[in-house]
Amino acid sequence: MADIFTLEQRVDKCRLCSLWEERHRIVVGEGSPCSKAMLVGEAPGAREDEMGRPFVGRSGKFLSELMKEAGVSRDSFYITNMVKCRPPENRKPKECEIEACRAFLEEQILFFAPDLILTVGNTPTQWFLNTKKGMTALRGQFYPWKFQGRSLLIRPLFHPSYLLRNRSREEGHPLAQTLLDLQEVKKFLGK
């Protein structure tokens, strides 16, 4: 397994799918190399493509605000996406694009060896848990996951773009549920 800098170089040269043709910058990931938690989203958006950093657009800023409100630092995570190049028009990545980036994501998981992976939105949640169930059914709990002989936990979160459209803080609503989920993550990280 190589270091993250070498991984970034390989991602930059990757031509396994057509997403490289329209990207401005690759978005491999960022965060503490000592973190025992990863946050995995779907794919970079326009702002991420421009800056080369994950979760820095409107949704990412909102996620950071929610994390702060729940007492969880963004710095507690290594943050990445399943797909390292922006899909056109911010569309959902195709299966072949996810598969093209799979080895890169798996290498990141091996390198950082997290105890917990937060999956943000349907796409990464369904991929990690190998299910077609939606977020409403899956959020709110930790799921055991085995990878390369290691046991770790998956915790699904609603995507912040969904939460921006559903801002009610009433009990039982997605935003209130996400804050509860993040508080559970804080407890887990505090162990």
PDB file of C-alpha atoms in Angstrom, residues 24 34 103-104 135 156 169:
ATOM      1  CA  HIS A  24     -11.031  20.444 -13.238  1.00  0.00           C
ATOM      2  CA  CYS A  34      -4.521   9.841  12.784  1.00  0.00           C
ATOM      3  CA  ALA A 103      -9.694   0.452  -5.588  1.00  0.00           C
ATOM      4  CA  PHE A 104      -8.817   4.035  -4.616  1.00  0.00           C
ATOM      5  CA  MET A 135     -31.805   6.287   4.099  1.00  0.00           C
ATOM      6  CA  PRO A 156     -25.434   6.304   7.624  1.00  0.00           C
ATOM      7  CA  ARG A 169     -35.992  20.687  13.490  1.00  0.00           C
TER       8      ARG A 169
END
